[in-house]
Structure formats: C-alpha cells, structure tokens
PDB file of C-alpha atoms in Angstrom:
ATOM      1  CA  LEU A  30     -37.634 -73.885 -30.366  1.00 56.00           C
ATOM      2  CA  TYR A  31     -36.415 -77.609 -28.610  1.00 56.00           C
ATOM      3  CA  PHE A  32     -33.449 -76.875 -30.495  1.00 58.00           C
ATOM      4  CA  LEU A  33     -33.031 -73.074 -28.968  1.00 58.00           C
ATOM      5  CA  ILE A  34     -33.376 -74.733 -25.510  1.00 56.00           C
ATOM      6  CA  ASN A  35     -31.147 -77.419 -25.632  1.00 56.00           C
ATOM      7  CA  LEU A  36     -28.616 -74.425 -27.182  1.00 56.00           C
ATOM      8  CA  PHE A  37     -29.520 -71.764 -24.601  1.00 55.00           C
ATOM      9  CA  GLU A  38     -26.713 -73.126 -21.511  1.00 50.00           C
ATOM     10  CA  LYS A  39     -23.678 -72.952 -23.851  1.00 50.00           C
ATOM     11  CA  ILE A  40     -24.494 -69.738 -25.583  1.00 50.00           C
ATOM     12  CA  ASN A  41     -23.114 -66.197 -24.745  1.00 46.00           C
ATOM     13  CA  ALA A  42     -26.555 -64.173 -25.397  1.00 49.00           C
ATOM     14  CA  ASN A  43     -28.908 -61.720 -24.351  1.00 55.00           C
ATOM     15  CA  GLN A  44     -30.687 -63.576 -21.654  1.00 57.00           C
ATOM     16  CA  ASN A  45     -33.548 -61.316 -21.759  1.00 59.00           C
ATOM     17  CA  TYR A  46     -33.710 -60.937 -25.870  1.00 63.00           C
ATOM     18  CA  ILE A  47     -33.566 -64.812 -26.399  1.00 64.00           C
ATOM     19  CA  LEU A  48     -35.733 -65.380 -23.537  1.00 60.00           C
ATOM     20  CA  ASN A  49     -38.627 -63.136 -24.562  1.00 64.00           C
ATOM     21  CA  ASN A  50     -38.418 -64.487 -28.383  1.00 67.00           C
ATOM     22  CA  LEU A  51     -39.044 -67.813 -26.844  1.00 63.00           C
ATOM     23  CA  LEU A  52     -41.821 -66.977 -25.025  1.00 58.00           C
ATOM     24  CA  ALA A  53     -42.927 -65.015 -28.328  1.00 63.00           C
ATOM     25  CA  LEU A  54     -42.910 -67.672 -30.499  1.00 63.00           C
ATOM     26  CA  GLY A  55     -44.062 -70.049 -28.280  1.00 58.00           C
ATOM     27  CA  GLU A  56     -47.408 -68.027 -27.619  1.00 58.00           C
ATOM     28  CA  ILE A  57     -47.519 -67.825 -31.056  1.00 60.00           C
ATOM     29  CA  PHE A  58     -46.851 -71.161 -31.963  1.00 56.00           C
ATOM     30  CA  GLU A  59     -49.679 -71.706 -29.497  1.00 54.00           C
ATOM     31  CA  SER A  60     -52.223 -69.779 -31.373  1.00 56.00           C
ATOM     32  CA  LYS A  61     -51.762 -71.426 -34.367  1.00 55.00           C
ATOM     33  CA  ASN A  62     -53.159 -75.132 -32.819  1.00 47.00           C
ATOM     34  CA  GLU A  63     -49.565 -76.245 -32.777  1.00 47.00           C
ATOM     35  CA  GLN A  64     -47.867 -78.575 -30.562  1.00 47.00           C
ATOM     36  CA  TYR A  65     -44.637 -76.465 -29.819  1.00 45.00           C
ATOM     37  CA  GLY A  66     -46.158 -73.729 -28.094  1.00 42.00           C
ATOM     38  CA  SER A  67     -45.684 -74.754 -24.596  1.00 47.00           C
ATOM     39  CA  LEU A  68     -41.560 -75.499 -24.718  1.00 49.00           C
ATOM     40  CA  ALA A  69     -41.085 -72.089 -23.826  1.00 46.00           C
ATOM     41  CA  THR A  70     -42.657 -71.464 -21.524  1.00 43.00           C
ATOM     42  CA  HIS A  71     -42.040 -74.625 -19.838  1.00 44.00           C
ATOM     43  CA  TYR A  72     -38.906 -73.970 -19.576  1.00 44.00           C
ATOM     44  CA  LEU A  73     -38.056 -70.503 -18.756  1.00 41.00           C
ATOM     45  CA  SER A  74     -36.732 -70.740 -15.309  1.00 38.00           C
ATOM     46  CA  PHE A  75     -34.454 -73.822 -16.186  1.00 42.00           C
ATOM     47  CA  LEU A  76     -32.409 -71.376 -18.688  1.00 43.00           C
ATOM     48  CA  LEU A  77     -32.842 -68.783 -15.960  1.00 40.00           C
ATOM     49  CA  LYS A  78     -30.390 -70.137 -14.204  1.00 41.00           C
ATOM     50  CA  TYR A  79     -27.465 -70.438 -17.099  1.00 39.00           C
ATOM     51  CA  ARG A  80     -24.653 -67.438 -16.679  1.00 33.00           C
ATOM     52  CA  GLN A  81     -21.477 -68.247 -19.102  1.00 35.00           C
ATOM     53  CA  TYR A  82     -22.007 -69.234 -22.576  1.00 38.00           C
ATOM     54  CA  LYS A  83     -20.169 -68.841 -25.883  1.00 37.00           C
ATOM     55  CA  ASN A  84     -19.967 -66.428 -28.889  1.00 51.00           C
ATOM     56  CA  THR A  85     -20.714 -69.353 -31.157  1.00 54.00           C
ATOM     57  CA  PHE A  86     -23.536 -70.606 -29.979  1.00 54.00           C
ATOM     58  CA  HIS A  87     -25.223 -67.061 -28.928  1.00 60.00           C
ATOM     59  CA  LYS A  88     -24.602 -66.680 -33.043  1.00 70.00           C
ATOM     60  CA  SER A  89     -26.391 -69.832 -33.637  1.00 69.00           C
ATOM     61  CA  VAL A  90     -29.508 -69.102 -31.093  1.00 67.00           C
ATOM     62  CA  LEU A  91     -30.043 -65.422 -33.296  1.00 72.00           C
ATOM     63  CA  LEU A  92     -29.620 -67.466 -36.406  1.00 78.00           C
ATOM     64  CA  LEU A  93     -32.167 -70.091 -35.624  1.00 74.00           C
ATOM     65  CA  LEU A  94     -34.929 -67.690 -34.336  1.00 75.00           C
ATOM     66  CA  ALA A  95     -34.497 -65.162 -37.308  1.00 83.00           C
ATOM     67  CA  GLU A  96     -35.047 -68.567 -39.186  1.00 81.00           C
ATOM     68  CA  CYS A  97     -38.226 -69.147 -37.255  1.00 77.00           C
ATOM     69  CA  TYR A  98     -39.421 -65.450 -37.685  1.00 80.00           C
ATOM     70  CA  LEU A  99     -38.685 -66.179 -41.450  1.00 85.00           C
ATOM     71  CA  LYS A 100     -40.839 -68.807 -40.997  1.00 79.00           C
ATOM     72  CA  LEU A 101     -43.601 -66.566 -40.323  1.00 77.00           C
ATOM     73  CA  ASN A 102     -42.990 -63.799 -42.396  1.00 84.00           C
ATOM     74  CA  ASP A 103     -42.305 -61.707 -39.312  1.00 83.00           C
ATOM     75  CA  PHE A 104     -39.657 -60.082 -41.295  1.00 90.00           C
ATOM     76  CA  GLU A 105     -39.352 -57.410 -38.556  1.00 88.00           C
ATOM     77  CA  ASN A 106     -37.489 -59.903 -35.904  1.00 82.00           C
ATOM     78  CA  ALA A 107     -36.064 -61.441 -38.544  1.00 85.00           C
ATOM     79  CA  GLN A 108     -34.170 -58.322 -38.782  1.00 89.00           C
ATOM     80  CA  LYS A 109     -33.906 -58.025 -35.352  1.00 83.00           C
ATOM     81  CA  SER A 110     -32.215 -60.890 -34.514  1.00 80.00           C
ATOM     82  CA  PHE A 111     -29.951 -61.325 -36.999  1.00 85.00           C
ATOM     83  CA  SER A 112     -28.831 -57.596 -36.288  1.00 82.00           C
ATOM     84  CA  ASN A 113     -28.169 -58.639 -32.276  1.00 74.00           C
ATOM     85  CA  GLY A 114     -26.450 -61.668 -33.667  1.00 72.00           C
ATOM     86  CA  LEU A 115     -23.995 -60.635 -36.473  1.00 75.00           C
ATOM     87  CA  GLU A 116     -23.283 -56.705 -35.882  1.00 62.00           C
ATOM     88  CA  ASN A 117     -19.679 -56.571 -35.847  1.00 58.00           C
ATOM     89  CA  ILE A 118     -17.346 -53.418 -36.303  1.00 48.00           C
ATOM     90  CA  MET A 119     -18.085 -53.319 -40.336  1.00 56.00           C
ATOM     91  CA  SER A 120     -21.370 -53.739 -40.105  1.00 59.00           C
ATOM     92  CA  GLY A 121     -23.596 -51.929 -37.302  1.00 64.00           C
ATOM     93  CA  GLN A 122     -27.087 -52.717 -36.189  1.00 69.00           C
ATOM     94  CA  ASN A 123     -28.714 -50.056 -38.969  1.00 78.00           C
ATOM     95  CA  LYS A 124     -26.353 -51.124 -42.095  1.00 82.00           C
ATOM     96  CA  LEU A 125     -27.441 -54.355 -41.279  1.00 84.00           C
ATOM     97  CA  LYS A 126     -31.481 -53.080 -41.645  1.00 88.00           C
ATOM     98  CA  GLY A 127     -30.495 -51.609 -44.667  1.00 90.00           C
ATOM     99  CA  THR A 128     -28.648 -54.591 -46.163  1.00 92.00           C
ATOM    100  CA  PHE A 129     -32.003 -57.274 -45.104  1.00 94.00           C
ATOM    101  CA  ASP A 130     -34.581 -54.251 -46.308  1.00 94.00           C
ATOM    102  CA  LEU A 131     -33.180 -54.493 -49.848  1.00 95.00           C
ATOM    103  CA  LEU A 132     -32.662 -57.580 -50.256  1.00 96.00           C
ATOM    104  CA  ILE A 133     -36.271 -58.492 -48.802  1.00 96.00           C
ATOM    105  CA  SER A 134     -37.351 -56.037 -51.914  1.00 96.00           C
ATOM    106  CA  VAL A 135     -35.013 -58.281 -54.185  1.00 97.00           C
ATOM    107  CA  LEU A 136     -36.220 -61.387 -53.361  1.00 96.00           C
ATOM    108  CA  THR A 137     -39.839 -60.711 -53.261  1.00 95.00           C
ATOM    109  CA  GLU A 138     -40.057 -58.374 -56.761  1.00 95.00           C
ATOM    110  CA  ASN A 139     -37.919 -61.297 -58.279  1.00 93.00           C
ATOM    111  CA  ILE A 140     -35.491 -58.249 -59.936  1.00 97.00           C
ATOM    112  CA  ALA A 141     -32.769 -60.618 -62.052  1.00 97.00           C
ATOM    113  CA  GLY A 142     -29.040 -61.231 -61.030  1.00 98.00           C
ATOM    114  CA  ASP A 143     -27.483 -62.403 -59.094  1.00 98.00           C
ATOM    115  CA  ILE A 144     -26.010 -60.968 -55.424  1.00 98.00           C
ATOM    116  CA  THR A 145     -22.325 -59.381 -54.838  1.00 98.00           C
ATOM    117  CA  GLU A 146     -20.728 -57.929 -52.042  1.00 97.00           C
ATOM    118  CA  LEU A 147     -18.009 -55.898 -52.089  1.00 96.00           C
ATOM    119  CA  GLY A 148     -15.762 -56.116 -48.765  1.00 94.00           C
ATOM    120  CA  CYS A 149     -16.928 -59.394 -47.047  1.00 94.00           C
ATOM    121  CA  TYR A 150     -14.544 -59.015 -43.748  1.00 93.00           C
ATOM    122  CA  ASN A 151     -15.231 -62.267 -41.505  1.00 91.00           C
ATOM    123  CA  GLY A 152     -18.596 -62.719 -43.203  1.00 93.00           C
ATOM    124  CA  ASN A 153     -21.345 -61.575 -40.587  1.00 90.00           C
ATOM    125  CA  THR A 154     -23.181 -59.822 -42.760  1.00 92.00           C
ATOM    126  CA  SER A 155     -22.617 -62.570 -45.708  1.00 95.00           C
ATOM    127  CA  ILE A 156     -24.354 -65.196 -43.456  1.00 94.00           C
ATOM    128  CA  MET A 157     -27.703 -62.916 -43.104  1.00 94.00           C
ATOM    129  CA  ILE A 158     -27.651 -62.865 -46.807  1.00 96.00           C
ATOM    130  CA  GLN A 159     -26.948 -66.295 -47.638  1.00 96.00           C
ATOM    131  CA  LYS A 160     -30.009 -67.145 -44.999  1.00 94.00           C
ATOM    132  CA  LEU A 161     -32.507 -64.733 -46.877  1.00 96.00           C
ATOM    133  CA  LEU A 162     -31.552 -66.924 -49.985  1.00 97.00           C
ATOM    134  CA  GLU A 163     -32.129 -69.622 -48.555  1.00 95.00           C
ATOM    135  CA  HIS A 164     -35.318 -69.500 -46.270  1.00 93.00           C
ATOM    136  CA  PHE A 165     -36.956 -67.948 -50.311  1.00 95.00           C
ATOM    137  CA  LYS A 166     -35.251 -70.553 -52.112  1.00 95.00           C
ATOM    138  CA  SER A 167     -33.169 -68.226 -54.729  1.00 97.00           C
ATOM    139  CA  ALA A 168     -31.503 -69.250 -57.301  1.00 97.00           C
ATOM    140  CA  LYS A 169     -29.465 -66.768 -57.202  1.00 98.00           C
ATOM    141  CA  GLU A 170     -25.703 -67.175 -56.992  1.00 98.00           C
ATOM    142  CA  PHE A 171     -24.201 -65.132 -54.010  1.00 98.00           C
ATOM    143  CA  HIS A 172     -20.543 -63.758 -54.492  1.00 98.00           C
ATOM    144  CA  VAL A 173     -18.078 -62.294 -52.424  1.00 98.00           C
ATOM    145  CA  TYR A 174     -15.327 -60.104 -52.832  1.00 98.00           C
ATOM    146  CA  ASP A 175     -12.492 -59.144 -50.342  1.00 97.00           C
ATOM    147  CA  SER A 176      -8.412 -58.597 -50.508  1.00 96.00           C
ATOM    148  CA  PHE A 177      -8.394 -60.049 -46.692  1.00 96.00           C
ATOM    149  CA  GLU A 178      -5.384 -58.253 -46.144  1.00 95.00           C
ATOM    150  CA  GLY A 179      -7.149 -55.262 -44.717  1.00 92.00           C
ATOM    151  CA  LEU A 180      -7.616 -51.752 -46.271  1.00 90.00           C
ATOM    152  CA  PRO A 181      -5.463 -50.623 -49.195  1.00 90.00           C
ATOM    153  CA  GLU A 182      -3.185 -47.469 -49.105  1.00 89.00           C
ATOM    154  CA  LEU A 183      -4.974 -44.495 -48.222  1.00 89.00           C
ATOM    155  CA  SER A 184      -5.801 -42.267 -51.222  1.00 89.00           C
ATOM    156  CA  ASN A 185      -6.058 -38.463 -50.557  1.00 88.00           C
ATOM    157  CA  GLN A 186      -9.846 -38.412 -49.965  1.00 88.00           C
ATOM    158  CA  ASP A 187      -9.394 -40.943 -47.240  1.00 86.00           C
ATOM    159  CA  LYS A 188      -8.107 -37.886 -45.093  1.00 79.00           C
ATOM    160  CA  GLY A 189      -9.706 -37.816 -41.597  1.00 83.00           C
ATOM    161  CA  THR A 190     -11.001 -41.427 -41.042  1.00 83.00           C
ATOM    162  CA  THR A 191      -9.806 -43.576 -38.406  1.00 83.00           C
ATOM    163  CA  PHE A 192      -8.634 -46.231 -40.582  1.00 85.00           C
ATOM    164  CA  ALA A 193      -5.344 -46.987 -42.028  1.00 89.00           C
ATOM    165  CA  LYS A 194      -3.803 -49.083 -43.959  1.00 91.00           C
ATOM    166  CA  GLY A 195      -4.530 -52.946 -43.289  1.00 91.00           C
ATOM    167  CA  SER A 196      -7.162 -52.024 -41.037  1.00 89.00           C
ATOM    168  CA  CYS A 197      -9.922 -54.794 -40.868  1.00 86.00           C
ATOM    169  CA  SER A 198      -7.499 -57.025 -42.105  1.00 91.00           C
ATOM    170  CA  THR A 199      -8.355 -60.793 -41.683  1.00 94.00           C
ATOM    171  CA  THR A 200      -8.063 -64.558 -44.051  1.00 96.00           C
ATOM    172  CA  LYS A 201     -10.201 -66.543 -45.839  1.00 97.00           C
ATOM    173  CA  ASP A 202      -9.725 -69.238 -43.239  1.00 96.00           C
ATOM    174  CA  ASN A 203     -11.196 -66.927 -40.947  1.00 94.00           C
ATOM    175  CA  PHE A 204     -14.615 -66.816 -43.363  1.00 96.00           C
ATOM    176  CA  ILE A 205     -14.711 -69.756 -43.956  1.00 96.00           C
ATOM    177  CA  ARG A 206     -14.653 -70.773 -40.246  1.00 93.00           C
ATOM    178  CA  ASN A 207     -17.741 -68.687 -39.633  1.00 90.00           C
ATOM    179  CA  PHE A 208     -19.946 -70.407 -42.184  1.00 93.00           C
ATOM    180  CA  SER A 209     -18.869 -74.059 -41.324  1.00 91.00           C
ATOM    181  CA  SER A 210     -19.320 -73.107 -37.141  1.00 85.00           C
ATOM    182  CA  LEU A 211     -22.595 -72.179 -38.429  1.00 83.00           C
ATOM    183  CA  LYS A 212     -23.566 -74.460 -40.915  1.00 86.00           C
ATOM    184  CA  VAL A 213     -23.816 -72.313 -43.825  1.00 93.00           C
ATOM    185  CA  LYS A 214     -23.777 -72.783 -46.943  1.00 96.00           C
ATOM    186  CA  LEU A 215     -20.691 -70.947 -48.244  1.00 98.00           C
ATOM    187  CA  PRO A 216     -20.658 -68.406 -51.480  1.00 98.00           C
ATOM    188  CA  PHE A 217     -18.644 -68.187 -54.397  1.00 98.00           C
ATOM    189  CA  ILE A 218     -15.502 -66.279 -52.459  1.00 98.00           C
ATOM    190  CA  HIS A 219     -13.733 -63.694 -54.811  1.00 98.00           C
ATOM    191  CA  GLN A 220     -10.227 -62.943 -53.053  1.00 97.00           C
ATOM    192  CA  GLY A 221      -8.203 -59.970 -54.247  1.00 96.00           C
ATOM    193  CA  TRP A 222      -8.144 -56.493 -54.830  1.00 95.00           C
ATOM    194  CA  PHE A 223     -11.379 -54.994 -56.727  1.00 94.00           C
ATOM    195  CA  GLU A 224      -9.178 -53.827 -59.164  1.00 93.00           C
ATOM    196  CA  ALA A 225      -8.195 -57.041 -60.200  1.00 95.00           C
ATOM    197  CA  THR A 226     -11.451 -59.072 -59.341  1.00 97.00           C
ATOM    198  CA  LEU A 227     -14.314 -57.186 -60.599  1.00 96.00           C
ATOM    199  CA  GLU A 228     -13.699 -56.687 -64.281  1.00 92.00           C
ATOM    200  CA  LYS A 229     -13.367 -60.312 -64.757  1.00 95.00           C
ATOM    201  CA  GLU A 230     -15.151 -62.255 -61.879  1.00 97.00           C
ATOM    202  CA  LEU A 231     -18.290 -60.296 -61.792  1.00 97.00           C
ATOM    203  CA  PRO A 232     -21.862 -62.144 -62.775  1.00 97.00           C
ATOM    204  CA  ASP A 233     -23.258 -60.911 -65.794  1.00 96.00           C
ATOM    205  CA  LYS A 234     -25.858 -59.278 -64.043  1.00 97.00           C
ATOM    206  CA  VAL A 235     -26.148 -58.288 -60.911  1.00 97.00           C
ATOM    207  CA  CYS A 236     -29.349 -57.415 -58.787  1.00 96.00           C
TER     208      CYS A 236
END
C-alpha cells in the first residue's frame, strides 16, 4: 500500500478506481489488526490533488493492486485490477476475465502441462498470466508465440473482418520492453508464424 501511494502522483489512472481500492484494502488490513490499515485513509486528501499521470505507472499501480488482492485470495477484485490495467485492442475485459478464470482453475486444480499463449501482441495478457503463475508459485513453463509482423494474408474465411494483412503488428522488442517496464519475468518467446513454430516448439504437454 505504501508503494502504491508513492507511485500515485506519477501515474495515468482512473483516480476513483484506485482510491476506492486503496481504501478498501486499508479497511481489510485494519480489520486483520495489521499496521498498514491507516495508510490508505491517511493519504486520501493528498492523492486527490494530482491529475497528470503516466501510462506505465498506471499499469504498475493496478498490477500492485492485483497482487494485493491475490494475497487476500480475493480473485474477483484481482481480476478487475488486471483488466483495468492491461486491457488493449487485442484483449478486451471479457477476454481477460475468461483467461484469468480459466488459469485460476488450471492452477488450483493442478492440471498437468505448461502454459501457452498463441498470439501475444505487446504482452498485456502475458503479464497477467505470468503474475498468476508467480502468485501460485507454479513450476509450469510459460511459452508465447507470435510472428510480431501482424496478421498474415487473409483467407476466404476471413471476409467481413475489419482487420487486414499486417494489422496488429508490433515487435519483439516492444513485448520485452512492456515486461521490463513493469519488472515482470519474461516467458519463453517463440517468434515466427504458427505453421513454422508450433509443430516443433510446443511443450510436450499443454494444460
């Protein structure tokens, strides 16, 4: 909580969402007779003064909120914090929630196999996956696959889509930079088209 408060003046975030979560977490910690409960309320008036923030710190604060909720086993609010911090054009909040819920099931039920993400773009969903693996202290390997060249040539089955060849292109460097800026451990990165990578580079067992 103290780290969240120190970051707050530098972030680009939804103030009400952040503040409400800080206050709620403060009450939870206070109710557990821990020493951190007063931090959120103590700095409330200070936090309200700030209006100019940066995107990287926005993500940082929301990821920290998600981690706080994970430690409290509050998966619903952890998922909301991830979704607010990591939503992008490739993964809307519903898709992120689906990925979160499925991965929680896999990890709590200890389903055998490693984790794969086919099409990782800039890595926002990948970051959430890695954070969950770390929270559960999972030994599962995490592999991501992407051409980093955008979409391939469209087929007849793709008619009517708003996307085109090259849409959603990014770079491997952007993916790595996204992880580095948030100090998140990188997964195994497999660059190339699926037809060239999946047959030879998938883990032996995928959960």
